[in-house]
CSV table of C-alpha atoms in Angstrom, one decimal:
chain,number,residue,atom,x,y,z
A,1006,VAL,CA,0.0,0.1,0.0
A,1007,PRO,CA,1.5,3.3,-0.9
A,1008,VAL,CA,2.0,6.0,1.5
A,1009,ILE,CA,-0.2,9.1,0.5
A,1010,ARG,CA,0.6,12.6,1.5
A,1011,MET,CA,-1.6,15.7,1.3
A,1012,VAL,CA,-0.6,18.8,-0.3
A,1013,VAL,CA,-2.7,21.9,0.0
A,1014,GLU,CA,-2.1,24.5,-2.8
A,1015,ARG,CA,-3.4,28.1,-2.6
A,1016,PRO,CA,-4.8,30.3,-3.8
A,1017,ARG,CA,-7.4,28.4,-5.8
A,1018,PRO,CA,-11.2,29.2,-6.4
A,1019,GLU,CA,-12.1,25.9,-5.0
A,1020,HIS,CA,-10.3,24.4,-1.9
A,1021,GLU,CA,-8.3,22.0,-3.9
A,1022,VAL,CA,-6.3,19.3,-2.3
A,1023,ARG,CA,-3.8,17.1,-4.3
A,1024,PHE,CA,-2.7,13.7,-3.3
A,1025,GLN,CA,0.4,12.2,-4.3
A,1026,ALA,CA,1.7,8.6,-4.0
A,1027,ASP,CA,5.2,8.7,-2.5
A,1028,ALA,CA,7.7,6.1,-3.8
A,1029,GLY,CA,5.2,3.6,-4.8
A,1030,PRO,CA,2.5,2.8,-7.5
A,1031,HIS,CA,-0.2,5.2,-8.1
A,1032,VAL,CA,-3.3,4.8,-5.8
A,1033,CYS,CA,-5.8,2.7,-7.8
A,1034,LEU,CA,-9.4,3.0,-6.8
A,1035,ALA,CA,-11.2,-0.1,-8.1
A,1036,ASP,CA,-14.2,-0.2,-5.7
A,1037,ALA,CA,-16.3,2.0,-3.4
A,1038,ASP,CA,-14.7,0.5,-0.3
A,1039,GLN,CA,-11.3,1.6,-1.4
A,1040,ILE,CA,-12.6,5.0,-2.4
A,1041,LYS,CA,-14.2,5.5,1.0
A,1042,GLN,CA,-11.2,4.4,2.7
A,1043,VAL,CA,-8.8,6.9,1.0
A,1044,LEU,CA,-11.4,9.7,1.5
A,1045,TRP,CA,-12.0,8.7,5.2
A,1046,ASN,CA,-8.3,8.4,5.9
A,1047,LEU,CA,-7.2,11.7,4.2
A,1048,LEU,CA,-10.2,14.0,4.6
A,1049,ARG,CA,-11.8,12.8,7.9
A,1050,ASN,CA,-11.1,16.1,9.9
A,1051,ALA,CA,-12.1,18.4,7.0
A,1052,LEU,CA,-15.2,16.4,6.2
A,1053,GLU,CA,-16.3,16.2,9.9
A,1054,ALA,CA,-15.7,20.0,10.3
A,1055,MET,CA,-17.7,21.1,7.3
A,1056,PRO,CA,-21.4,20.6,7.1
A,1057,ASP,CA,-22.2,18.7,3.9
A,1058,GLY,CA,-19.0,19.3,2.1
A,1059,ARG,CA,-18.8,18.1,-1.4
A,1060,GLY,CA,-16.0,17.3,-3.7
A,1061,VAL,CA,-14.6,15.3,-6.5
A,1062,MET,CA,-11.9,12.7,-7.0
A,1063,MET,CA,-10.3,12.8,-10.5
A,1064,LEU,CA,-9.2,9.6,-11.9
A,1065,ASP,CA,-7.1,8.6,-14.9
A,1066,GLY,CA,-8.1,6.0,-17.5
A,1067,LYS,CA,-6.8,3.2,-15.2
A,1068,GLN,CA,-8.8,4.5,-12.3
A,1069,ARG,CA,-5.7,5.9,-10.6
A,1070,LEU,CA,-6.2,9.0,-8.5
A,1071,ILE,CA,-4.9,12.3,-10.1
A,1072,ARG,CA,-6.2,14.9,-7.8
A,1073,THR,CA,-9.2,15.6,-5.4
A,1074,ALA,CA,-10.9,18.9,-4.9
A,1075,ILE,CA,-13.4,20.2,-2.4
A,1076,LEU,CA,-15.8,22.0,-4.4
A,1077,SER,CA,-18.4,23.4,-1.8
A,1078,MET,CA,-19.2,23.5,1.9
A,1079,GLY,CA,-22.9,23.9,2.5
A,1080,SER,CA,-25.4,24.1,5.2
A,1081,VAL,CA,-26.9,21.1,6.8
A,1082,GLU,CA,-30.0,21.7,4.7
A,1083,SER,CA,-28.4,21.7,1.2
A,1084,SER,CA,-25.2,22.0,-0.8
A,1085,LEU,CA,-25.5,21.4,-4.4
A,1086,ALA,CA,-22.7,20.1,-6.5
A,1087,HIS,CA,-23.2,21.7,-9.8
A,1088,PRO,CA,-22.1,19.6,-13.0
A,1089,ARG,CA,-20.3,22.6,-14.4
A,1090,ASP,CA,-18.1,22.8,-11.3
A,1091,VAL,CA,-17.4,19.0,-11.1
A,1092,PHE,CA,-16.5,18.8,-14.7
A,1093,ARG,CA,-14.6,22.1,-15.0
A,1094,VAL,CA,-12.0,20.7,-12.6
A,1095,ALA,CA,-12.1,17.3,-14.1
A,1096,ALA,CA,-11.4,18.6,-17.6
A,1097,MET,CA,-8.5,20.8,-16.4
A,1098,ALA,CA,-7.1,17.6,-14.7
A,1099,SER,CA,-7.5,15.7,-17.9
A,1100,ALA,CA,-9.4,13.2,-15.9
A,1101,ALA,CA,-11.0,10.2,-17.7
A,1102,GLY,CA,-13.4,9.6,-14.7
A,1103,VAL,CA,-14.8,11.2,-11.5
A,1104,VAL,CA,-15.9,10.1,-8.2
A,1105,VAL,CA,-18.2,12.7,-6.5
A,1106,PHE,CA,-18.3,12.5,-2.7
A,1107,HIS,CA,-20.0,14.4,0.1
A,1108,ASN,CA,-20.8,13.8,3.8
A,1109,HIS,CA,-23.9,13.7,5.7
A,1110,PRO,CA,-23.2,15.4,9.0
A,1111,THR,CA,-26.2,13.6,10.6
A,1112,GLY,CA,-24.1,10.4,10.3
A,1113,ASP,CA,-26.7,8.6,8.1
A,1114,PRO,CA,-25.3,8.0,4.6
A,1115,ALA,CA,-28.7,7.1,3.0
A,1116,PRO,CA,-29.1,9.3,-0.1
A,1117,SER,CA,-31.7,11.9,-0.1
A,1118,ALA,CA,-33.9,12.7,-3.2
A,1119,GLU,CA,-31.7,15.7,-3.9
A,1120,ASP,CA,-28.7,13.3,-3.9
A,1121,ARG,CA,-30.3,11.1,-6.5
A,1122,PHE,CA,-31.3,14.1,-8.7
A,1123,VAL,CA,-27.6,15.5,-8.5
A,1124,THR,CA,-26.2,12.0,-9.4
A,1125,ASP,CA,-28.5,11.6,-12.4
A,1126,ARG,CA,-27.6,15.2,-13.7
A,1127,LEU,CA,-23.9,14.4,-13.1
A,1128,ARG,CA,-24.0,11.1,-15.0
A,1129,GLN,CA,-25.8,13.0,-18.0
A,1130,ALA,CA,-23.2,15.8,-17.9
A,1131,GLY,CA,-20.3,13.3,-17.9
A,1132,GLU,CA,-21.7,11.5,-20.9
A,1133,VAL,CA,-21.8,14.9,-22.8
A,1134,MET,CA,-18.2,15.8,-21.6
A,1135,GLY,CA,-16.7,12.3,-22.2
A,1136,ILE,CA,-15.8,12.1,-18.5
A,1137,GLU,CA,-17.4,8.9,-16.7
A,1138,LEU,CA,-19.2,9.5,-13.5
A,1139,ILE,CA,-17.6,6.3,-11.8
A,1140,ASP,CA,-19.4,6.7,-8.4
A,1141,HIS,CA,-21.2,9.1,-6.0
A,1142,ILE,CA,-20.1,8.3,-2.5
A,1143,ILE,CA,-22.0,9.5,0.6
A,1144,LEU,CA,-20.1,9.3,3.9
A,1145,GLY,CA,-21.5,9.1,7.3
A,1146,HIS,CA,-20.2,8.3,10.8
A,1147,GLY,CA,-17.9,5.3,9.7
A,1148,LYS,CA,-20.4,4.1,7.2
A,1149,TYR,CA,-20.9,5.0,3.4
A,1150,PHE,CA,-23.3,4.8,0.6
A,1151,SER,CA,-22.1,4.0,-3.1
A,1152,PHE,CA,-24.5,4.7,-6.0
A,1153,ARG,CA,-22.4,2.4,-8.0
A,1154,GLU,CA,-22.9,-0.5,-5.6
A,1155,GLU,CA,-26.6,0.1,-5.3
A,1156,ALA,CA,-26.7,-0.1,-9.2
A,1157,ARG,CA,-25.0,-3.5,-9.1
A,1158,ARG,CA,-27.6,-5.0,-6.6
């Protein structure tokens, strides 16, 4: 397992966080559990501190992590990740795919109707842009929900 370090770069319009693998292979994110583990280990403090924070993990064609960006920090009631924000940073990173993520401060990762609506819009926008929406992960207190896993059931 490669060691991952976090580098915060400023100034940027979004709170962008880049991850780099030190002296090892690129971090490959093949399933929702791996994605959740990387997010949880690296962003735990940030996600717990921000109500309904949303971000995007950008992956290359082999599903290796290129970079991660926190896109918005909303209120407990709502924080909409607009497709233009997600795919703007993904296109700038030359990403082949994205994993959108956010946390539910209540601790319950069950998706809301808004989460489902946003996921559908992101999937449609990704098809137009040629950047695949690989998954939408919702983090709760030690638990997660994966739209990709739900679709496989």
